[in-house]
């Protein structure tokens, strides 16, 4: 019946599409921002992450003692463990300004924690003196003021020391927008000013036959340090930002806004539809349609438009996601839970709208059909 | 085979001392003040009378769309005064066909879909219902218009669609409130001829409420109401008073 009322139908589907897009899109951007907070994980990649006992998230590392690597290595259930030094250092631009970069020092021999994708140059060359591998964002940032962009073999000043670019890599962007640069552990110590403790974290691999969870537990028992599996650190980091920043408030207000927009448009349209058709609904009642039958009819119609509106909305959001995913800006992350939750909300809105109509239909007396 | 009702025909509707008052206290309006009334099987019965005398109210209680305060109503063996609302809904679904002054066709459905509605309510499959609807529309002189929206049709054609909808599930009682007052004289006449044919069916009764004296002649009998009561019954070759 509703399907025949073109204007209302378009209005309903449009409203629900808009609500779906608003909720899914915005949430995906928030998730994307949150995902930036876990860039260390995707840029260093390891099954086990061992950090100071008080560390709750990947971007707030507390220095460990150099000897802690060996303590982790001696734990049963650990196949290998490698030191990582993570530090933020200033790179000098051609125009005299400074830009911060995230410098990652890798174990000299194994290069565990290496960049995920090499775009130019050879990873092994990072072992040469004063060498550095820079990500493409870094190339872009540090090329400011130069006649042509930085390339392989070019040098720049990193904390007053000369750094030579031997490779260009791709890396996920950091929450604070720092480019990533990789060098060997010993080289990183050279670039950075001397500190008492220079070990940021230990990356490790569980021994054969050990699950990451079990190995992590064992490391904690034997060393007293905090050992995360990749997954645990990912979610621990995300939740930390969720708890400690304004992101959730913005996030929830968007959901609420989407809900209000969706409910207002669809509830209102649906109610108007029922109101305008009261005569016909009354006639159906007179002809013997029970309340239950009419309720089912309204519900089916409402859920049908909900389905269509949701489908179009999610399709558009996914298309949008594909368009921006390649560029990474704005950030975008669409885990399956997100469309699933939106689906539940949209269906909830539709049930609610249908209910408004059903309540009205129930009150209609079949005798109204004889009134002029 | 068409038959004509005679005074010997069995009763279709039997109404005794029915009362109905709208509202309470100061605002109370007694619409039916003890109505006695019969309709026979195979006849077209008209209810006439001045505006506000209770015609629509009487029609509504007979059709089971309005509950009444006192008295007894028996429609083809169903004692409405003893039945629960759910049972009355069920009764309407099977036994009553409705024709309204404003046609009351659903504008967003095609004619065939409109006519199918009572069958669908009665649990028929969509295919079966639409087939039956199409056949019936053809019989009623609307072949080939079934896929159109009712708003594309003239008033008389729309009323034919409405008649098809009222008959498609073969109800025993057909109820019409002012079926011709939205139509011109000729169209109204055609519609009434159609309704009279519908009534020429044993085991069926057609009750028509009307103001329209141009169509009185189509009635087998004519019931005159005044101020919530039945005053007189005409027909079958002469006037009959209430004691008949
Ligand atoms: N729902 C209602 N609430 C209150 N009063 C009502 C209601 N329906 C009808 N009435 C009153 O009951 C009386 C009988 O009304 P009814 O509609 O049965 O008359 P009618 O003979 O059909 O009139 P008309 O020829 O104008 O259609 C009128 O006085 C009317 O105002
Ligand atoms: Mg009336």
Coordinates of C-alpha atoms and ligand atoms in Angstrom, one line a residue:
Chain A
X1 CA 0.0 0.0 0.0
X2 CA 2.7 2.4 1.0
X3 CA 4.8 1.4 -2.0
X4 CA 2.1 3.0 -4.2
X5 CA 2.6 6.4 -2.5
X6 CA 5.7 7.5 -4.4
X7 CA 6.4 10.7 -2.5
X8 CA 6.2 9.1 1.0
X9 CA 8.1 6.1 -0.2
X10 CA 11.0 8.2 -1.5
X11 CA 10.8 10.3 1.7
X12 CA 11.0 7.3 3.9
X13 CA 13.8 5.5 2.0
X14 CA 15.7 8.8 1.7
X15 CA 15.4 9.5 5.4
X16 CA 16.6 6.0 6.4
X17 CA 19.4 6.1 3.8
X18 CA 20.5 9.4 5.3
X19 CA 20.3 8.2 8.8
X20 CA 22.2 5.0 7.9
X21 CA 24.9 7.0 6.1
X22 CA 25.2 9.5 8.9
X23 CA 25.7 6.8 11.5
X24 CA 27.8 4.4 9.6
X25 CA 30.0 7.0 7.9
X26 CA 30.7 9.0 11.0
X27 CA 31.4 5.9 13.1
X28 CA 33.7 4.6 10.4
X29 CA 35.7 7.9 10.5
X30 CA 35.9 7.7 14.3
X31 CA 37.0 4.1 14.1
X32 CA 39.5 5.2 11.5
X33 CA 40.9 7.9 13.9
X34 CA 41.0 5.4 16.6
X35 CA 42.8 3.0 14.3
X36 CA 45.5 5.6 13.8
X37 CA 46.3 5.2 17.4
X38 CA 47.4 1.7 16.7
X39 CA 49.8 2.5 13.9
X40 CA 52.8 1.1 15.8
X41 CA 51.2 -2.3 15.6
X42 CA 50.8 -2.3 11.9
X43 CA 54.1 -0.6 11.3
X44 CA 56.2 -3.0 13.4
X45 CA 54.2 -6.2 13.4
X46 CA 54.9 -8.8 16.0
X47 CA 52.8 -11.4 17.9
X48 CA 54.0 -10.4 21.3
X49 CA 54.6 -6.9 22.6
X50 CA 56.5 -6.6 26.0
X51 CA 56.4 -3.2 27.7
X52 CA 56.7 -1.7 31.1
X53 CA 54.1 -2.9 33.6
X54 CA 52.2 0.4 33.6
X55 CA 51.8 0.8 29.9
X56 CA 48.2 0.6 28.8
X57 CA 48.5 1.7 25.2
X58 CA 50.9 1.7 22.3
X59 CA 51.7 5.4 22.2
X60 CA 52.7 5.8 25.8
X61 CA 55.8 3.7 26.1
X62 CA 58.0 3.8 29.3
X63 CA 61.6 3.0 28.9
X64 CA 62.9 -0.5 29.9
X65 CA 66.3 -1.5 31.0
X66 CA 68.7 -2.9 28.3
X67 CA 68.9 -6.2 30.2
X68 CA 65.1 -6.7 29.9
X69 CA 65.5 -8.1 26.4
X70 CA 67.5 -11.0 27.8
X71 CA 65.0 -11.6 30.6
X72 CA 62.3 -12.0 28.0
X73 CA 64.5 -14.3 25.9
X74 CA 65.0 -16.6 28.8
X75 CA 61.3 -17.2 29.3
X76 CA 60.1 -20.6 28.3
X77 CA 57.5 -20.2 25.5
X78 CA 59.4 -17.5 23.8
X79 CA 61.1 -18.3 20.5
X80 CA 62.9 -15.1 20.1
X81 CA 62.7 -11.5 21.5
X82 CA 64.2 -8.4 19.9
X83 CA 64.6 -4.8 21.3
X84 CA 62.9 -1.8 19.7
X85 CA 63.7 1.8 20.3
X86 CA 61.0 4.2 19.5
X87 CA 61.7 7.9 19.7
X88 CA 60.4 11.2 18.3
X89 CA 63.2 13.3 16.8
X90 CA 63.4 16.6 14.9
X91 CA 64.3 16.6 11.3
X92 CA 65.6 19.8 9.9
X93 CA 64.0 21.1 6.7
X94 CA 65.8 22.9 3.9
X95 CA 64.1 26.1 4.9
X96 CA 65.5 25.8 8.5
X97 CA 62.3 24.7 10.1
X98 CA 62.0 21.4 12.0
X99 CA 59.5 18.6 11.7
X100 CA 59.1 15.8 14.2
X101 CA 59.4 12.2 13.0
X102 CA 58.8 8.9 14.7
X103 CA 62.1 7.0 14.6
X104 CA 62.1 3.2 15.1
X105 CA 65.3 1.5 15.9
X106 CA 65.4 -2.1 14.8
X107 CA 67.6 -5.0 16.0
X108 CA 70.8 -4.8 13.9
X109 CA 70.9 -8.4 12.7
X110 CA 67.2 -9.5 12.3
X111 CA 65.6 -6.1 11.6
X112 CA 62.5 -7.3 13.5
X113 CA 59.9 -4.5 13.4
X114 CA 60.8 -3.6 9.9
X115 CA 58.5 -1.4 7.7
X116 CA 55.6 -3.3 6.2
X117 CA 56.1 -2.3 2.6
X118 CA 59.3 -1.1 0.9
X119 CA 58.6 1.3 -2.0
X120 CA 62.2 2.1 -3.0
X121 CA 65.6 0.9 -2.0
X122 CA 66.7 -2.2 -0.1
X123 CA 65.8 -2.9 3.5
X124 CA 69.3 -4.4 4.2
X125 CA 70.9 -1.1 3.4
X126 CA 69.6 0.3 6.6
X127 CA 72.6 -1.4 8.3
X128 CA 75.0 1.1 6.5
X129 CA 76.3 3.9 8.6
X130 CA 73.9 6.9 9.1
X131 CA 71.2 5.2 7.1
X132 CA 67.5 5.7 7.4
X133 CA 64.4 4.4 5.8
X134 CA 61.7 7.0 5.5
X135 CA 58.0 6.5 4.8
X136 CA 56.3 8.4 1.9
X137 CA 54.6 10.8 4.3
X138 CA 58.1 11.7 5.6
X139 CA 59.4 12.2 2.1
X140 CA 56.6 14.6 1.5
X141 CA 57.0 16.5 4.8
X142 CA 60.8 16.8 4.7
X143 CA 60.9 17.8 1.0
X144 CA 59.4 21.2 1.9
X145 CA 61.7 24.0 0.6
X146 CA 63.6 21.7 -1.7
X147 CA 63.9 22.1 -5.5
X148 CA 62.9 18.5 -6.0
X149 CA 61.5 15.9 -3.5
X150 CA 63.9 13.8 -1.4
X151 CA 65.0 10.5 -3.0
X152 CA 67.3 7.7 -2.4
X153 CA 70.8 8.8 -1.4
X154 CA 69.7 12.3 -0.3
X155 CA 70.5 13.4 3.2
X156 CA 68.9 15.5 5.8
X157 CA 69.7 16.6 9.3
X158 CA 68.2 14.5 12.1
X159 CA 68.8 16.0 15.5
X160 CA 72.0 17.7 14.2
X161 CA 73.3 14.5 12.7
X162 CA 73.4 13.6 9.0
X163 CA 70.9 10.9 7.9
X164 CA 71.0 9.3 4.5
X165 CA 67.9 8.0 2.9
X166 CA 68.5 4.4 1.7
X167 CA 64.9 3.3 1.4
X168 CA 61.4 4.7 1.1
X169 CA 58.6 2.6 2.6
X170 CA 54.9 2.8 3.1
X171 CA 53.6 2.9 6.7
X172 CA 50.3 3.6 8.4
X173 CA 49.9 7.0 9.7
X174 CA 50.4 7.9 13.3
X175 CA 47.6 9.4 15.4
X176 CA 49.6 12.6 15.8
X177 CA 50.6 12.7 12.2
X178 CA 54.2 11.9 12.6
X179 CA 56.0 10.2 9.6
X180 CA 57.7 7.0 10.4
X181 CA 61.5 6.4 9.9
X182 CA 63.4 3.3 10.5
X183 CA 67.1 2.7 11.4
X184 CA 69.1 0.1 13.2
X185 CA 68.9 0.1 17.0
X186 CA 72.5 1.3 17.3
X187 CA 72.0 3.9 14.7
X188 CA 68.9 5.2 16.4
X189 CA 70.9 5.5 19.7
X190 CA 73.3 7.7 17.7
X191 CA 70.6 9.9 16.3
X192 CA 68.9 10.4 19.7
X193 CA 70.4 12.3 22.6
X194 CA 71.8 10.0 25.2
X195 CA 69.5 8.9 27.9
X196 CA 69.9 6.4 30.7
X197 CA 67.4 3.9 29.4
X198 CA 67.0 3.5 25.7
X199 CA 64.9 0.4 25.3
X200 CA 61.2 1.2 24.5
X201 CA 59.8 -2.3 24.0
X202 CA 60.5 -5.8 23.2
X203 CA 58.9 -7.7 20.3
X204 CA 58.8 -11.4 20.6
X205 CA 57.5 -14.5 19.0
X206 CA 55.9 -17.5 20.9
X207 CA 57.8 -20.8 20.7
X208 CA 56.3 -23.5 18.6
X209 CA 53.3 -25.0 20.3
X210 CA 52.7 -21.9 22.4
X211 CA 49.7 -19.7 21.7
X212 CA 50.5 -15.9 22.0
X213 CA 48.1 -15.7 24.9
X214 CA 49.9 -18.4 26.9
X215 CA 53.3 -17.1 26.0
X216 CA 52.3 -13.6 27.1
X217 CA 51.0 -14.9 30.4
X218 CA 54.3 -16.8 31.0
X219 CA 56.4 -13.7 30.2
X220 CA 54.4 -11.7 32.7
X221 CA 54.9 -14.4 35.4
X222 CA 58.6 -14.7 34.8
X223 CA 59.6 -11.1 34.2
X224 CA 57.0 -8.9 35.9
X225 CA 56.7 -6.9 32.7
X226 CA 53.5 -6.4 30.8
X227 CA 53.2 -8.7 27.7
X228 CA 50.4 -8.0 25.2
X229 CA 49.4 -10.1 22.3
X230 CA 48.9 -8.0 19.1
X231 CA 45.2 -8.2 19.5
X232 CA 45.2 -7.2 23.2
X233 CA 47.4 -4.2 22.6
X234 CA 45.2 -3.1 19.7
X235 CA 42.0 -3.1 21.7
X236 CA 43.7 -1.9 24.9
X237 CA 45.0 1.1 22.9
X238 CA 41.6 1.8 21.3
X239 CA 39.8 1.6 24.5
X240 CA 42.3 3.8 26.2
X241 CA 41.6 6.6 23.7
X242 CA 37.9 5.9 24.0
X243 CA 38.0 6.3 27.8
X244 CA 40.5 9.2 27.9
X245 CA 39.4 11.5 25.1
X246 CA 36.4 13.3 23.8
X247 CA 36.0 10.9 20.9
X248 CA 33.2 8.8 22.5
X249 CA 31.1 11.9 23.2
X250 CA 31.3 13.0 19.6
X251 CA 30.8 9.4 18.6
X252 CA 27.7 9.0 20.7
X253 CA 26.2 12.3 19.6
X254 CA 26.5 11.3 16.0
X255 CA 24.7 8.0 16.7
X256 CA 22.0 9.9 18.6
X257 CA 21.7 12.5 15.8
X258 CA 21.4 9.8 13.2
X259 CA 18.8 8.1 15.4
X260 CA 16.8 11.3 15.8
X261 CA 17.0 12.2 12.1
X262 CA 15.9 8.6 11.1
X263 CA 13.2 8.4 13.7
X264 CA 11.8 11.8 13.0
X265 CA 11.6 11.4 9.3
X266 CA 10.4 7.9 9.2
X267 CA 8.2 8.0 12.2
X268 CA 6.6 11.2 11.0
X269 CA 6.1 10.0 7.4
X270 CA 4.8 6.7 8.5
X271 CA 2.4 8.3 11.0
X272 CA 1.2 10.6 8.2
X273 CA 0.7 7.7 6.0
X274 CA -1.4 5.9 8.5
X275 CA -3.3 9.1 9.2
X276 CA -4.1 9.7 5.6
X277 CA -5.2 6.1 5.1
X278 CA -7.3 5.8 8.2
X279 CA -10.4 5.5 6.0
X280 CA -8.9 2.7 4.1
X281 CA -7.5 1.0 7.1
X282 CA -11.0 1.3 8.7
X283 CA -12.5 -0.3 5.6
X284 CA -10.0 -3.2 5.8
X285 CA -11.1 -3.6 9.4
X286 CA -14.7 -3.6 8.4
X287 CA -14.0 -6.2 5.9
X288 CA -12.7 -8.4 8.7
X289 CA -9.0 -7.7 8.8
X290 CA -7.9 -8.2 12.4
X291 CA -5.6 -5.9 14.3
X292 CA -2.9 -8.4 14.1
X293 CA -3.1 -8.7 10.4
X294 CA -3.0 -4.9 9.9
X295 CA -0.1 -4.6 12.4
X296 CA 1.8 -7.2 10.5
X297 CA 1.1 -5.4 7.2
X298 CA 2.4 -2.1 8.6
X299 CA 5.4 -3.8 10.1
X300 CA 6.3 -5.6 6.9
X301 CA 6.0 -2.3 4.9
X302 CA 8.1 -0.4 7.4
X303 CA 10.8 -3.1 7.6
X304 CA 10.8 -3.2 3.8
X305 CA 11.6 0.5 3.4
X306 CA 14.1 0.1 6.3
X307 CA 15.8 -2.6 4.4
X308 CA 16.0 -0.6 1.2
X309 CA 17.1 2.6 2.9
X310 CA 19.7 0.8 4.9
X311 CA 21.0 -1.1 1.9
X312 CA 21.4 2.1 -0.2
X313 CA 23.0 3.9 2.8
X314 CA 25.6 1.2 3.5
X315 CA 26.4 0.9 -0.2
X316 CA 27.1 4.6 -0.4
X317 CA 29.2 4.5 2.7
X318 CA 31.2 1.6 1.4
X319 CA 31.7 3.3 -1.9
X320 CA 32.9 6.4 0.0
X321 CA 35.2 4.2 2.1
X322 CA 36.8 2.8 -1.0
X323 CA 37.3 6.2 -2.4
X324 CA 39.1 7.5 0.7
X325 CA 40.7 4.3 1.9
X326 CA 43.5 4.6 -0.7
X327 CA 44.3 8.2 0.5
X328 CA 43.9 7.5 4.2
X329 CA 42.3 10.9 4.7
X330 CA 39.9 11.2 6.4
X331 CA 40.6 7.9 8.2
X332 CA 38.1 5.2 7.6
X333 CA 37.6 1.9 9.2
X334 CA 34.5 -0.3 8.7
X335 CA 34.6 -3.4 10.8
X336 CA 31.5 -5.6 10.2
X337 CA 30.1 -4.8 13.7
X338 CA 29.5 -1.2 12.5
X339 CA 27.0 -1.9 9.7
X340 CA 25.5 -4.6 11.8
X341 CA 24.8 -2.2 14.6
X342 CA 23.5 0.4 12.2
X343 CA 21.2 -2.3 10.8
X344 CA 19.9 -3.1 14.2
X345 CA 19.3 0.6 14.9
X346 CA 17.5 1.2 11.5
X347 CA 15.3 -1.8 12.1
X348 CA 14.6 -0.5 15.6
X349 CA 13.6 2.9 14.1
X350 CA 11.3 1.1 11.6
X351 CA 9.7 -1.0 14.3
X352 CA 9.1 2.1 16.4
X353 CA 7.6 4.0 13.4
X354 CA 5.4 1.0 12.6
X355 CA 4.3 0.9 16.2
X356 CA 3.2 4.5 16.1
X357 CA 1.0 3.6 13.1
X358 CA -0.2 0.4 14.6
X359 CA -1.3 2.2 17.8
X360 CA -3.4 4.5 15.7
X361 CA -4.9 1.7 13.6
X362 CA -5.9 -0.3 16.7
X363 CA -8.0 2.6 17.8
X364 CA -9.9 2.9 14.5
X365 CA -13.5 1.8 14.7
X366 CA -14.6 -0.2 11.7
X367 CA -17.8 1.8 11.8
X368 CA -15.9 5.0 10.6
X369 CA -16.2 3.7 7.1
X370 CA -19.9 4.7 7.0
X371 CA -19.3 8.2 8.1
X372 CA -19.1 10.8 5.4
Chain B
X1 CA -30.8 -19.5 -11.2
X2 CA -32.2 -16.1 -10.3
X3 CA -35.1 -16.1 -7.9
X4 CA -37.2 -13.4 -6.5
X5 CA -37.9 -13.1 -2.8
X6 CA -41.4 -13.7 -1.6
X7 CA -42.9 -13.3 1.8
X8 CA -42.2 -17.0 2.1
X9 CA -38.5 -16.7 1.6
X10 CA -36.5 -17.5 4.7
X11 CA -35.2 -14.7 6.8
X12 CA -31.6 -13.5 6.2
X13 CA -31.5 -10.8 8.9
X14 CA -33.7 -10.7 11.9
X15 CA -33.5 -7.6 14.2
X16 CA -35.6 -7.3 17.4
X17 CA -35.9 -4.3 19.7
X18 CA -32.4 -3.1 19.0
X19 CA -31.3 0.1 20.8
X20 CA -28.1 2.1 20.4
X21 CA -27.2 5.4 22.2
X22 CA -24.1 7.4 21.3
X23 CA -22.4 9.2 24.2
X24 CA -23.5 9.4 27.8
X25 CA -25.3 11.9 30.1
X26 CA -26.1 15.3 28.7
X27 CA -24.5 14.5 25.4
X28 CA -26.3 11.2 24.9
X29 CA -27.9 10.7 21.5
X30 CA -30.3 7.8 21.2
X31 CA -29.8 6.7 17.5
X32 CA -31.8 3.5 17.6
X33 CA -34.8 3.3 19.9
X34 CA -36.0 -0.2 19.6
X35 CA -35.8 -1.2 16.0
X36 CA -37.6 -4.3 14.6
X37 CA -36.6 -5.2 11.1
X38 CA -36.3 -8.2 8.8
X39 CA -34.5 -8.9 5.5
X40 CA -35.2 -12.0 3.5
X41 CA -32.9 -14.1 1.4
X42 CA -32.9 -13.3 -2.3
X43 CA -34.1 -9.7 -1.8
X44 CA -32.9 -6.2 -2.2
X45 CA -34.1 -4.3 0.8
X46 CA -33.9 -0.5 1.0
X47 CA -33.7 1.5 4.2
X48 CA -34.9 5.1 3.7
X49 CA -35.7 8.0 5.9
X50 CA -34.7 11.6 6.9
X51 CA -31.2 12.5 7.7
X52 CA -30.2 11.6 11.2
X53 CA -33.0 9.0 11.7
X54 CA -30.5 6.2 12.3
X55 CA -30.1 4.5 8.9
X56 CA -26.3 4.2 8.9
X57 CA -26.3 3.2 12.6
X58 CA -28.8 0.4 11.8
X59 CA -26.7 -0.7 8.9
X60 CA -23.5 -0.7 11.0
X61 CA -25.0 -2.8 13.8
X62 CA -26.3 -5.4 11.3
X63 CA -22.9 -5.5 9.6
X64 CA -21.2 -6.1 12.9
X65 CA -19.0 -3.0 12.6
X66 CA -20.7 -1.3 15.6
X67 CA -21.9 -2.8 18.8
X68 CA -25.3 -2.1 20.1
X69 CA -26.8 -1.7 23.6
X70 CA -29.9 -3.9 23.7
X71 CA -32.0 -6.2 21.6
X72 CA -31.2 -9.1 19.3
X73 CA -29.7 -9.4 15.9
X74 CA -29.5 -12.6 14.0
X75 CA -27.7 -12.7 10.6
X76 CA -27.8 -15.9 8.6
X77 CA -27.9 -17.8 11.9
X78 CA -25.2 -15.9 13.7
X79 CA -26.5 -14.3 16.9
X80 CA -24.5 -11.1 17.0
X81 CA -25.9 -10.1 20.4
X82 CA -24.2 -13.2 21.9
X83 CA -20.9 -13.1 20.1
X84 CA -17.5 -11.8 21.2
X85 CA -15.7 -9.1 19.2
X86 CA -13.3 -11.5 17.8
X87 CA -16.0 -13.8 16.6
X88 CA -17.9 -10.8 15.1
X89 CA -14.7 -9.9 13.1
X90 CA -14.5 -13.4 11.9
X91 CA -18.2 -13.3 10.9
X92 CA -17.7 -10.0 9.0
X93 CA -14.7 -11.5 7.2
X94 CA -16.7 -14.4 5.8
X95 CA -20.3 -13.2 5.5
X96 CA -20.4 -9.4 4.8
X97 CA -19.6 -7.4 1.7
X98 CA -19.4 -3.7 1.9
X99 CA -20.2 -0.9 -0.6
X100 CA -19.6 2.6 0.4
X101 CA -20.8 6.0 -0.8
X102 CA -17.2 7.2 -1.5
X103 CA -16.2 3.8 -3.0
X104 CA -13.3 3.7 -0.5
X105 CA -11.0 2.0 -2.9
X106 CA -7.4 2.1 -2.0
X107 CA -5.9 4.5 -4.5
X108 CA -2.4 3.1 -4.5
X109 CA -3.5 -0.4 -5.4
X110 CA -4.7 -1.5 -8.9
X111 CA -8.3 -2.5 -9.4
X112 CA -7.5 -6.1 -9.3
X113 CA -5.5 -5.8 -6.1
X114 CA -8.4 -3.8 -4.5
X115 CA -10.9 -6.5 -5.4
X116 CA -8.5 -9.2 -4.1
X117 CA -8.4 -7.7 -0.6
X118 CA -11.3 -9.6 0.9
X119 CA -10.0 -12.9 -0.4
X120 CA -6.5 -12.1 1.0
X121 CA -8.0 -11.2 4.3
X122 CA -9.8 -14.6 4.2
X123 CA -6.4 -16.3 3.7
X124 CA -6.4 -17.0 -0.1
X125 CA -3.2 -16.9 -2.0
X126 CA -2.3 -13.8 -4.0
X127 CA -2.5 -15.6 -7.4
X128 CA -5.8 -17.3 -6.7
X129 CA -7.3 -14.0 -5.4
X130 CA -6.1 -11.9 -8.3
X131 CA -7.4 -14.5 -10.8
X132 CA -10.8 -14.5 -9.2
X133 CA -10.8 -10.7 -9.0
X134 CA -10.0 -10.4 -12.7
X135 CA -12.8 -12.7 -13.7
X136 CA -15.3 -10.9 -11.6
X137 CA -14.2 -7.5 -13.0
X138 CA -14.8 -8.9 -16.5
X139 CA -18.3 -10.1 -15.5
X140 CA -19.1 -6.6 -14.1
X141 CA -18.2 -4.9 -17.4
X142 CA -14.7 -3.8 -16.7
X143 CA -12.5 -6.1 -18.8
X144 CA -8.9 -4.9 -19.3
X145 CA -9.1 -2.2 -16.7
X146 CA -7.9 -4.4 -13.9
X147 CA -4.3 -3.2 -13.9
X148 CA -5.2 0.4 -13.7
X149 CA -5.4 2.5 -10.5
X150 CA -9.1 3.2 -9.5
X151 CA -8.5 6.9 -9.7
X152 CA -8.1 6.6 -13.5
X153 CA -11.7 5.3 -13.7
X154 CA -15.0 7.2 -13.7
X155 CA -17.2 7.2 -10.6
X156 CA -19.5 4.5 -12.0
X157 CA -16.6 2.4 -13.0
X158 CA -15.1 2.8 -9.5
X159 CA -18.4 1.8 -7.9
X160 CA -18.3 -1.3 -10.1
X161 CA -14.9 -2.1 -8.8
X162 CA -16.2 -1.6 -5.3
X163 CA -19.1 -3.9 -6.0
X164 CA -16.7 -6.5 -7.3
X165 CA -14.7 -6.1 -4.0
X166 CA -17.9 -6.6 -2.0
X167 CA -18.9 -9.8 -3.9
X168 CA -15.6 -11.5 -4.6
X169 CA -15.6 -13.6 -1.4
X170 CA -19.3 -14.5 -2.0
X171 CA -20.7 -13.0 1.1
X172 CA -24.3 -13.7 2.1
X173 CA -25.0 -10.2 3.3
X174 CA -24.2 -7.2 1.1
X175 CA -24.3 -3.8 2.8
X176 CA -24.5 -0.5 0.8
X177 CA -24.6 2.9 2.3
X178 CA -25.7 5.5 -0.3
X179 CA -24.2 3.6 -3.2
X180 CA -25.5 6.0 -5.8
X181 CA -25.4 9.4 -4.2
X182 CA -22.0 10.2 -5.7
X183 CA -23.1 9.1 -9.2
X184 CA -25.4 10.7 -11.8
X185 CA -28.9 9.3 -12.5
X186 CA -28.0 7.0 -15.3
X187 CA -24.9 5.6 -13.8
X188 CA -26.7 5.2 -10.5
X189 CA -29.5 3.3 -12.3
X190 CA -27.0 0.9 -13.9
X191 CA -25.4 0.3 -10.5
X192 CA -28.8 -0.4 -8.9
X193 CA -29.6 -2.9 -11.7
X194 CA -26.4 -4.6 -11.0
X195 CA -27.1 -4.8 -7.3
X196 CA -30.6 -6.1 -7.9
X197 CA -29.1 -8.9 -10.0
X198 CA -26.7 -9.6 -7.1
X199 CA -29.6 -9.9 -4.8
X200 CA -31.4 -12.4 -7.1
X201 CA -29.5 -15.2 -5.4
X202 CA -30.9 -17.6 -2.8
X203 CA -28.9 -17.5 0.3
X204 CA -28.1 -13.8 -0.2
X205 CA -29.5 -10.5 0.9
X206 CA -28.6 -7.0 -0.2
X207 CA -29.4 -4.0 2.1
X208 CA -29.2 -0.5 0.7
X209 CA -29.4 2.7 2.7
X210 CA -30.4 5.6 0.6
X211 CA -31.8 9.1 0.3
X212 CA -32.1 8.9 -3.4
X213 CA -35.8 8.5 -4.4
X214 CA -34.7 8.0 -8.0
X215 CA -33.7 4.5 -7.1
X216 CA -36.5 3.4 -4.8
X217 CA -38.0 1.5 -7.7
X218 CA -35.2 -1.1 -7.6
X219 CA -36.1 -2.2 -4.2
X220 CA -38.0 -5.5 -3.5
X221 CA -39.1 -3.9 -0.2
X222 CA -38.6 -0.5 1.3
X223 CA -38.2 0.1 5.0
X224 CA -39.0 3.6 6.2
X225 CA -37.2 4.8 9.3
X226 CA -38.0 7.9 11.4
X227 CA -36.3 9.0 14.6
X228 CA -34.6 5.8 15.5
X229 CA -37.5 3.5 14.7
X230 CA -38.9 1.6 11.7
X231 CA -42.1 3.3 10.7
X232 CA -43.4 1.4 7.7
X233 CA -42.4 -1.4 5.2
X234 CA -43.5 -1.1 1.6
X235 CA -43.2 -3.6 -1.1
X236 CA -44.4 -6.9 -2.6
X237 CA -47.3 -5.2 -4.2
X238 CA -48.5 -2.9 -1.5
X239 CA -47.9 -1.2 1.9
X240 CA -47.3 -3.3 4.9
X241 CA -47.4 -2.0 8.3
X242 CA -45.2 -3.1 11.2
X243 CA -47.6 -5.8 12.4
X244 CA -46.8 -7.8 9.2
Ligands
LIG1 N1 -20.3 8.2 16.4 C1 -21.3 9.0 16.8 N2 -21.3 9.7 17.9 C2 -22.3 10.4 18.3 N3 -23.4 10.5 17.7 C3 -23.6 9.8 16.5 C4 -22.6 9.0 16.0 N4 -23.0 8.4 14.9 C5 -24.2 8.9 14.7 N5 -24.6 9.7 15.6 C6 -25.9 10.3 15.8 O1 -26.9 9.3 15.7 C7 -28.0 9.7 14.9 C8 -28.3 8.8 13.8 O2 -27.2 8.9 12.9 P1 -27.1 8.1 11.5 O3 -25.7 8.4 10.9 O4 -27.4 6.7 11.8 O5 -28.2 8.8 10.6 P2 -28.5 8.6 9.1 O6 -30.0 8.2 9.1 O7 -27.6 7.6 8.5 O8 -28.4 10.0 8.6 P3 -27.9 10.5 7.1 O9 -29.0 10.3 6.2 O10 -27.5 11.9 7.3 O11 -26.7 9.7 6.8 C9 -27.7 11.1 14.5 O12 -28.4 12.0 15.4 C10 -26.2 11.3 14.6 O13 -25.9 12.6 14.9
LIG2 MG1 -26.1 7.8 6.9

